Coordinates of C-alpha atoms in Angstrom, one line a residue:
M96 CA -89.0 -8.0 55.2
S97 CA -90.9 -5.6 57.3
G98 CA -90.1 -2.0 58.0
N99 CA -87.2 -1.2 55.6
G100 CA -88.6 -1.4 52.2
G101 CA -85.5 -3.4 51.4
N102 CA -84.2 -6.6 50.0
G103 CA -84.9 -10.0 51.4
G104 CA -81.4 -11.0 51.9
N105 CA -78.9 -13.3 50.3
G106 CA -78.1 -15.9 52.8
G107 CA -75.0 -15.0 54.7
G108 CA -74.7 -11.4 53.5
G109 CA -78.4 -10.6 53.3
V110 CA -79.6 -7.2 54.0
N111 CA -76.7 -6.0 56.0
G112 CA -74.9 -4.3 53.1
V113 CA -78.0 -2.6 51.6
N114 CA -78.6 1.1 51.3
G115 CA -82.3 1.6 51.1
V116 CA -82.3 5.4 50.6
N117 CA -84.7 6.5 47.8
G118 CA -85.3 2.8 47.0
V119 CA -81.8 2.4 45.6
F120 CA -80.1 -0.8 46.8
R121 CA -76.3 -0.5 46.7
D122 CA -73.7 -2.4 48.6
P123 CA -70.9 -0.5 50.3
P124 CA -67.8 -0.2 48.1
G125 CA -65.2 -1.9 50.3
G126 CA -61.7 -1.0 49.3
R127 CA -58.7 0.3 51.2
K128 CA -60.5 2.9 53.2
A129 CA -63.0 0.2 54.4
V130 CA -60.1 -2.0 55.4
A131 CA -58.5 0.9 57.4
V132 CA -61.7 1.8 59.2
W133 CA -62.6 -1.8 59.9
S134 CA -59.1 -2.5 61.2
I135 CA -59.4 0.3 63.8
G136 CA -62.6 -1.4 65.2
V137 CA -61.0 -4.8 65.1
A138 CA -58.0 -3.5 67.0
V139 CA -60.3 -2.4 69.8
Y140 CA -61.9 -5.8 69.8
F141 CA -58.4 -7.4 69.9
V142 CA -57.5 -5.6 73.0
A143 CA -60.9 -6.4 74.6
V144 CA -60.3 -10.1 74.1
I145 CA -56.8 -9.8 75.6
F146 CA -58.4 -8.3 78.7
R147 CA -61.3 -10.8 78.7
T148 CA -59.1 -13.9 78.5
S149 CA -56.3 -12.6 80.8
L150 CA -57.8 -14.5 83.8
G151 CA -57.6 -17.7 81.8
V152 CA -53.8 -17.8 82.2
A153 CA -54.0 -16.4 85.8
G154 CA -56.6 -18.6 87.4
L155 CA -54.3 -20.4 89.8
E156 CA -52.6 -17.1 90.7
A157 CA -56.0 -15.4 91.3
A158 CA -57.0 -18.2 93.6
D159 CA -53.8 -17.7 95.7
R160 CA -54.0 -13.9 95.6
F161 CA -57.6 -13.7 96.7
H162 CA -57.7 -16.9 98.8
V163 CA -60.7 -18.4 97.1
N164 CA -61.9 -21.9 96.2
A165 CA -63.0 -23.3 92.8
S166 CA -66.5 -22.0 93.0
A167 CA -65.4 -18.5 94.0
L168 CA -62.8 -18.5 91.3
S169 CA -65.4 -19.4 88.7
T170 CA -67.5 -16.4 89.9
F171 CA -64.9 -14.1 88.3
S172 CA -65.6 -15.4 84.8
I173 CA -69.3 -16.1 85.5
L174 CA -69.9 -12.5 86.6
Q175 CA -67.9 -11.2 83.6
L176 CA -69.9 -13.3 81.2
L177 CA -73.2 -12.5 83.0
V178 CA -72.6 -8.8 82.4
Y179 CA -71.4 -9.5 78.9
A180 CA -74.5 -11.5 78.0
G181 CA -76.9 -9.1 79.8
M182 CA -75.4 -6.2 77.9
Q183 CA -75.8 -7.7 74.4
V184 CA -79.4 -6.5 73.7
P185 CA -78.8 -3.0 75.2
V186 CA -75.6 -2.7 73.2
G187 CA -77.4 -3.8 70.0
L188 CA -80.0 -1.2 70.6
M189 CA -77.3 1.4 71.3
V190 CA -75.5 0.6 68.1
D191 CA -78.7 0.8 66.1
R192 CA -79.6 4.1 67.7
F193 CA -76.3 5.9 68.2
G194 CA -73.9 4.3 65.8
T195 CA -70.7 2.3 66.1
K196 CA -68.2 5.0 67.0
K197 CA -69.9 6.2 70.2
V198 CA -70.6 2.7 71.5
L199 CA -67.1 1.4 70.7
T200 CA -65.4 4.4 72.3
L201 CA -67.5 3.9 75.5
G202 CA -66.6 0.2 75.5
A203 CA -62.8 0.9 75.2
V204 CA -63.0 3.3 78.1
L205 CA -64.8 0.9 80.3
F206 CA -62.8 -2.2 79.6
T207 CA -59.5 -0.3 80.1
A208 CA -60.8 1.0 83.5
G209 CA -61.8 -2.5 84.4
Q210 CA -58.4 -4.0 83.6
I211 CA -56.6 -1.3 85.7
G212 CA -59.1 -1.9 88.6
F213 CA -58.4 -5.6 88.5
A214 CA -54.7 -5.0 88.6
L215 CA -55.0 -2.9 91.7
S216 CA -57.8 -4.6 93.6
P217 CA -56.8 -5.5 97.1
S218 CA -59.8 -7.7 97.8
Y219 CA -62.0 -10.3 96.2
G220 CA -65.0 -8.1 96.2
M221 CA -63.2 -5.2 94.4
A222 CA -61.7 -7.6 91.9
L223 CA -65.2 -8.8 91.1
A224 CA -66.4 -5.3 90.5
A225 CA -63.5 -4.6 88.2
R226 CA -64.2 -7.7 86.1
A227 CA -67.9 -6.7 85.9
L228 CA -66.8 -3.3 84.6
L229 CA -64.4 -5.0 82.1
G230 CA -67.2 -7.3 80.9
C231 CA -69.5 -4.3 80.3
G232 CA -66.9 -2.6 78.1
D233 CA -66.0 -5.8 76.4
A234 CA -69.7 -6.4 75.5
M235 CA -69.7 -3.2 73.4
T236 CA -66.9 -4.3 71.0
F237 CA -67.9 -7.3 68.9
I238 CA -71.3 -6.2 67.8
S239 CA -69.8 -2.8 66.9
V240 CA -67.2 -4.6 64.8
L241 CA -69.8 -6.7 63.1
R242 CA -71.7 -3.5 62.3
L243 CA -68.6 -1.9 60.8
G244 CA -68.2 -4.9 58.5
T245 CA -71.8 -4.7 57.3
R246 CA -71.6 -0.9 56.7
W247 CA -68.2 -0.8 54.9
F248 CA -68.1 -4.1 52.9
P249 CA -70.3 -5.7 50.2
A250 CA -72.9 -8.1 51.6
R251 CA -71.4 -11.1 49.9
R252 CA -68.3 -10.7 52.1
G253 CA -70.4 -10.7 55.3
P254 CA -69.5 -14.3 56.4
L255 CA -65.8 -13.8 55.7
M256 CA -65.6 -10.4 57.5
A257 CA -67.3 -11.9 60.6
Q258 CA -64.9 -14.9 60.6
L259 CA -62.0 -12.6 60.2
A260 CA -63.2 -10.5 63.2
G261 CA -63.4 -13.7 65.2
L262 CA -59.9 -14.7 64.1
V263 CA -58.5 -11.4 65.3
G264 CA -60.2 -11.9 68.6
M265 CA -58.6 -15.3 68.9
A266 CA -55.3 -13.6 68.2
G267 CA -55.9 -11.6 71.3
N268 CA -56.4 -14.8 73.2
L269 CA -53.1 -15.9 71.8
V270 CA -51.4 -12.8 73.2
S271 CA -52.8 -13.6 76.6
T272 CA -51.3 -17.1 76.5
L273 CA -48.0 -16.3 74.9
V274 CA -47.2 -12.9 76.3
L275 CA -49.3 -12.1 79.4
A276 CA -48.7 -15.5 81.1
P277 CA -44.8 -15.2 81.1
V278 CA -45.0 -11.5 82.0
L279 CA -47.3 -12.4 84.9
H280 CA -44.9 -15.0 86.2
G281 CA -41.9 -12.7 85.7
V282 CA -43.0 -9.3 87.0
G283 CA -46.0 -10.1 89.2
W284 CA -49.7 -9.4 89.3
V285 CA -50.0 -5.6 89.5
Q286 CA -47.3 -4.9 86.9
A287 CA -48.6 -7.4 84.4
F288 CA -52.3 -6.4 84.5
A289 CA -51.7 -2.7 84.9
G290 CA -49.1 -2.7 82.1
S291 CA -51.5 -4.5 79.7
A292 CA -54.1 -1.7 80.3
V293 CA -51.8 0.6 78.2
A294 CA -53.1 -1.2 75.1
G295 CA -56.6 0.1 75.9
V296 CA -55.4 3.7 75.9
A297 CA -53.4 3.1 72.7
V298 CA -56.5 2.0 70.7
L299 CA -58.6 4.9 71.8
I300 CA -56.5 7.4 69.9
P301 CA -57.2 6.2 66.3
L302 CA -60.7 5.2 67.3
T303 CA -61.6 8.8 68.3
L304 CA -59.7 10.4 65.4
F305 CA -60.3 8.3 62.4
L306 CA -63.2 5.8 62.8
R307 CA -66.4 6.5 60.8
D308 CA -69.7 4.6 61.1
H309 CA -70.2 4.2 57.3
P310 CA -68.9 5.4 53.9
E311 CA -70.1 8.7 52.6
G312 CA -73.4 8.2 50.7
H313 CA -74.2 4.9 52.3
E314 CA -76.1 6.1 55.3
P315 CA -78.3 3.3 56.7
P316 CA -82.0 3.7 57.1
S317 CA -82.9 5.3 60.5
A318 CA -83.9 2.9 63.2
G319 CA -86.5 5.5 64.1
G320 CA -88.2 6.4 67.4
A321 CA -86.8 6.4 70.9
G322 CA -87.8 5.4 74.4
Q323 CA -89.5 2.2 75.5
G324 CA -91.6 1.9 72.4
F325 CA -88.5 1.8 70.2
V326 CA -86.8 -0.7 72.5
R327 CA -89.8 -3.1 72.6
R328 CA -90.3 -2.9 68.9
Q329 CA -86.7 -3.6 68.0
I330 CA -86.5 -6.6 70.4
R331 CA -89.9 -7.9 69.4
D332 CA -89.3 -7.7 65.7
S333 CA -85.9 -9.2 65.9
W334 CA -86.9 -12.0 68.2
K335 CA -90.0 -13.0 66.1
E336 CA -87.7 -13.9 63.2
P337 CA -86.8 -17.6 63.3
G338 CA -83.4 -16.8 61.8
T339 CA -82.5 -14.7 64.9
R340 CA -83.6 -17.5 67.3
L341 CA -81.8 -20.1 65.3
G342 CA -78.7 -17.9 65.2
L343 CA -78.8 -17.6 69.0
W344 CA -79.0 -21.4 69.5
V345 CA -76.2 -22.1 67.0
H346 CA -74.0 -19.7 68.9
F347 CA -75.2 -21.1 72.2
T348 CA -74.3 -24.7 71.3
T349 CA -71.1 -24.3 69.5
Q350 CA -69.1 -21.6 71.3
F351 CA -69.1 -22.6 75.0
P352 CA -66.8 -25.7 75.1
A353 CA -63.8 -23.8 73.9
M354 CA -64.6 -20.6 75.9
V355 CA -65.0 -22.6 79.2
F356 CA -61.6 -24.2 78.5
L357 CA -59.8 -21.1 77.5
L358 CA -61.5 -18.6 79.9
L359 CA -60.9 -20.5 83.1
W360 CA -60.9 -24.3 83.5
G361 CA -58.5 -25.4 80.8
M362 CA -55.3 -24.6 82.7
P363 CA -56.4 -26.2 86.0
F364 CA -57.7 -29.3 84.2
L365 CA -54.5 -29.8 82.3
V366 CA -52.2 -29.1 85.3
E367 CA -54.1 -30.5 88.3
D368 CA -56.0 -33.4 86.6
Q369 CA -53.8 -34.4 83.7
G370 CA -50.5 -33.8 85.5
L371 CA -48.9 -31.6 82.8
A372 CA -46.4 -28.9 83.5
R373 CA -47.6 -25.3 83.2
T374 CA -45.6 -24.7 80.1
T375 CA -47.0 -27.7 78.4
A376 CA -50.5 -26.8 79.4
A377 CA -50.0 -23.2 78.1
G378 CA -48.8 -24.8 74.8
L379 CA -52.1 -26.7 74.5
L380 CA -54.1 -23.6 75.2
T381 CA -52.1 -21.9 72.5
L382 CA -53.0 -24.8 70.2
V383 CA -56.7 -24.2 70.7
V384 CA -56.2 -20.6 69.7
A385 CA -54.1 -21.4 66.7
S386 CA -56.6 -24.0 65.6
N387 CA -59.4 -21.5 66.0
M388 CA -57.6 -19.1 63.7
A389 CA -57.0 -21.7 61.0
F390 CA -60.5 -23.0 61.1
G391 CA -61.9 -19.5 61.0
L392 CA -60.5 -19.0 57.5
V393 CA -61.8 -22.4 56.4
Y394 CA -65.3 -21.9 57.7
G395 CA -65.5 -18.4 56.3
Q396 CA -64.6 -19.6 52.8
L397 CA -67.0 -22.6 53.0
I398 CA -70.0 -20.6 54.0
G399 CA -69.1 -17.8 51.6
R400 CA -69.1 -20.3 48.7
R401 CA -72.2 -22.3 49.7
Q402 CA -75.0 -21.6 52.2
S403 CA -75.8 -25.3 52.6
A404 CA -72.6 -25.6 54.6
R405 CA -74.1 -23.7 57.6
I406 CA -76.1 -26.4 59.4
P407 CA -73.7 -29.3 58.6
L408 CA -70.7 -27.3 59.9
A409 CA -72.6 -26.3 63.1
L410 CA -73.9 -29.8 63.8
G411 CA -70.6 -31.4 62.8
T412 CA -68.7 -29.2 65.2
V413 CA -71.1 -30.1 68.1
A414 CA -70.7 -33.8 67.3
I415 CA -66.9 -33.9 67.0
T416 CA -66.5 -31.8 70.1
A417 CA -68.7 -34.1 72.2
L418 CA -66.9 -37.1 70.9
L419 CA -63.4 -35.8 71.8
W420 CA -64.6 -34.7 75.3
A421 CA -66.2 -38.1 75.9
S422 CA -63.0 -39.9 74.7
T423 CA -60.8 -37.7 77.0
L424 CA -63.0 -38.0 80.1
A425 CA -63.7 -41.7 79.7
Y426 CA -60.1 -42.7 78.9
P427 CA -59.1 -45.7 81.1
G428 CA -56.2 -44.5 83.3
P429 CA -55.3 -41.6 85.5
H430 CA -54.3 -39.3 82.5
A431 CA -55.3 -39.1 78.9
P432 CA -52.4 -39.6 76.5
M433 CA -50.8 -36.5 74.9
W434 CA -52.1 -37.3 71.4
L435 CA -55.7 -37.3 72.7
L436 CA -55.2 -34.0 74.5
V437 CA -53.7 -32.5 71.4
T438 CA -56.6 -33.8 69.3
L439 CA -59.1 -32.3 71.8
C440 CA -57.4 -28.9 71.7
V441 CA -57.4 -28.9 67.9
V442 CA -61.1 -29.8 67.8
L443 CA -61.9 -27.1 70.4
G444 CA -60.5 -24.7 67.9
T445 CA -63.5 -25.3 65.6
C446 CA -65.9 -24.0 68.3
G447 CA -65.3 -20.3 67.7
P448 CA -65.7 -20.3 63.9
A449 CA -68.8 -22.5 64.2
S450 CA -70.4 -20.0 66.6
M451 CA -70.0 -17.3 63.9
I452 CA -72.5 -19.3 61.8
G453 CA -75.2 -18.0 64.1
F454 CA -74.8 -14.5 62.7
D455 CA -75.1 -15.9 59.2
F456 CA -78.7 -16.9 60.1
A457 CA -79.6 -13.7 62.0
R458 CA -78.2 -11.3 59.3
P459 CA -80.5 -12.1 56.4
A460 CA -83.5 -12.3 58.7
N461 CA -83.4 -8.6 59.7
P462 CA -83.3 -5.3 57.9
P463 CA -80.3 -2.9 58.3
E464 CA -81.9 -0.8 61.1
R465 CA -82.2 -4.0 63.3
Q466 CA -78.8 -5.5 62.7
G467 CA -77.3 -4.4 66.0
T468 CA -80.3 -5.7 68.0
A469 CA -80.4 -9.0 66.1
S470 CA -76.6 -9.5 66.5
G471 CA -76.9 -8.8 70.2
L472 CA -79.6 -11.4 70.7
T473 CA -77.5 -13.9 68.8
N474 CA -74.3 -13.1 70.6
M475 CA -76.0 -13.8 74.0
G476 CA -76.3 -17.5 73.2
G477 CA -72.7 -18.7 73.6
F478 CA -72.1 -16.5 76.6
L479 CA -75.2 -17.8 78.4
A480 CA -74.0 -21.3 77.7
S481 CA -70.5 -20.5 78.9
M482 CA -71.7 -18.9 82.0
T483 CA -73.9 -21.9 82.9
T484 CA -71.1 -24.4 82.2
L485 CA -68.5 -22.4 84.1
L486 CA -70.7 -22.4 87.2
A487 CA -71.6 -26.1 86.8
V488 CA -68.0 -27.1 86.6
G489 CA -67.0 -25.0 89.6
L490 CA -69.9 -26.4 91.7
L491 CA -69.2 -30.0 90.7
L492 CA -65.5 -29.7 91.4
D493 CA -66.2 -28.5 94.9
A494 CA -69.0 -31.2 95.4
T495 CA -66.9 -34.1 94.1
G496 CA -63.5 -33.2 95.6
D497 CA -62.0 -31.9 92.3
D498 CA -63.3 -34.8 90.1
Y499 CA -62.8 -33.2 86.6
R500 CA -64.4 -36.1 84.8
I501 CA -67.7 -35.5 86.5
A502 CA -67.4 -31.7 86.4
F503 CA -66.7 -31.5 82.7
S504 CA -69.6 -33.9 81.9
S505 CA -71.8 -30.9 82.2
V506 CA -70.7 -30.0 78.7
F507 CA -72.8 -32.8 77.3
A508 CA -76.1 -31.6 78.9
V509 CA -75.6 -28.0 77.6
E510 CA -74.8 -29.3 74.1
L511 CA -77.9 -31.5 74.1
L512 CA -80.2 -28.6 75.0
G513 CA -78.8 -26.5 72.2
L514 CA -78.9 -29.3 69.7
T515 CA -82.6 -29.9 70.2
Q516 CA -83.3 -26.2 69.7
I517 CA -81.3 -26.0 66.5
L518 CA -83.1 -29.0 65.0
R519 CA -86.5 -27.5 66.0
L520 CA -85.9 -24.1 64.5
R521 CA -84.0 -25.0 61.4
P522 CA -86.9 -25.8 59.1
Q523 CA -88.9 -22.7 59.9
A524 CA -85.9 -20.4 59.6
L525 CA -84.8 -21.8 56.2
T526 CA -88.4 -21.6 54.9
R527 CA -88.7 -17.9 55.8
E528 CA -85.2 -17.3 54.3
R529 CA -86.3 -18.9 51.1
T530 CA -89.6 -17.0 51.0
R531 CA -87.9 -13.7 51.6
L532 CA -85.2 -14.3 49.0
I533 CA -87.7 -15.3 46.3
A534 CA -89.8 -12.2 47.1
A535 CA -86.8 -9.8 47.0
P536 CA -87.1 -7.0 44.4
A537 CA -84.7 -7.0 41.4
R538 CA -81.4 -5.2 41.9
P539 CA -79.3 -3.2 39.6
A540 CA -76.7 -5.2 37.7
S541 CA -73.9 -3.7 39.8
A542 CA -75.4 -5.2 43.0
S543 CA -73.7 -8.2 44.6
V544 CA -76.8 -10.4 44.5
P545 CA -78.4 -11.5 41.3
S546 CA -81.9 -10.4 40.8
A547 CA -82.9 -13.9 39.7
A548 CA -83.0 -15.6 43.1
P549 CA -82.2 -19.3 43.4
A550 CA -85.1 -21.5 44.5
D551 CA -83.5 -22.6 47.8
P552 CA -81.0 -20.4 49.7
A553 CA -79.7 -23.4 51.6
D554 CA -78.5 -25.0 48.3
S555 CA -77.4 -21.9 46.4
P556 CA -73.7 -21.2 45.5
R557 CA -72.4 -17.9 46.5
P558 CA -69.5 -15.7 45.2
T559 CA -66.1 -16.5 46.6
P560 CA -65.1 -13.8 49.1
A561 CA -62.1 -11.9 48.2

């Protein structure tokens, strides 16, 4: 591992929990204080996801309010995701340079302002600008929460903490479906969206008063430098690691089917194409979220116990998702049966947990001072795929007269692209991970990773996360 004088990593946890000061390698202690601090960050991310996914339950209302067609409606989510994806590397650099608290605070201010602006926008153009502002603030949350997890908890708990963060995010999606949707239909557009913005103000208070970047005595190595040279070096060194690139493509390939469904096109597909009532469609969207939360715990435990589960889980998720989409779209008849739609929604719940596997490849490939940048690069993947598919579905709907079967077939093309990249990068990334782990210096007995490294990190058992 270059540049940090640190350890080589231990698979999913890797270098992220290491303190390299004076050559002493110590994991953060964890404990109640770590849980309290991490919970503040996760609460901010929770609210950001509520705001991000609020359009998913208001797509039809937004089309009526701003008098737009399917392509223009998809532009809301595409622009939001474009801003989100474009901000990932800058946000990663900011986190590495300025720390978690400053970046998370700025993000909360921006996404709250964006939600208020979206509530009050009188025109399509102003509403687009508000969603872009929201996307900018939202982009600053998840990487910051990942950073908190690696700074406050032992490295062996890295996969579990990342999955728990994703689970809390999906809980925010659940709030959008169960709470915001009926409020929107009950009190109207302005009251629902402006009222939800209060949650953004509420999380700012504990964030500014109590959140700390790291435990006392566990300061990370300095990222060092500033300016364009620092930026180029951080991006170059992160990107040249095969683990970072593999992480990006795993995230790219696994996340987008569920995000496209939940963020915008799920409700119109279920109501307009499948002929379901809005309440039934909302129940299926809720099922996706609930399934995501359940599978998040399962995936976190599996990866925490055994590194060899990473690739099979990722590829298995891609395969079963493609199979269920193909079965639904190719079903002979005007509508797919309810049992098939239910199964599809349950399977879509695996996409979020599978996307988190990408970070379990990027983490051990990068030293502590590059964790934010590497996470930002990885996190771009799923959002680039989602943005591409959202646009493709909207364009194909307009071009085919709302033929959802043709429009949603774009999912398969994006999955195929990602799958080829995963298979191409996997051998190189695992070889480097193995080499780095074997070359890692011995640690004190109290460290979470044994000094006698296993021969192959892809086949090594790992401690069970608590």
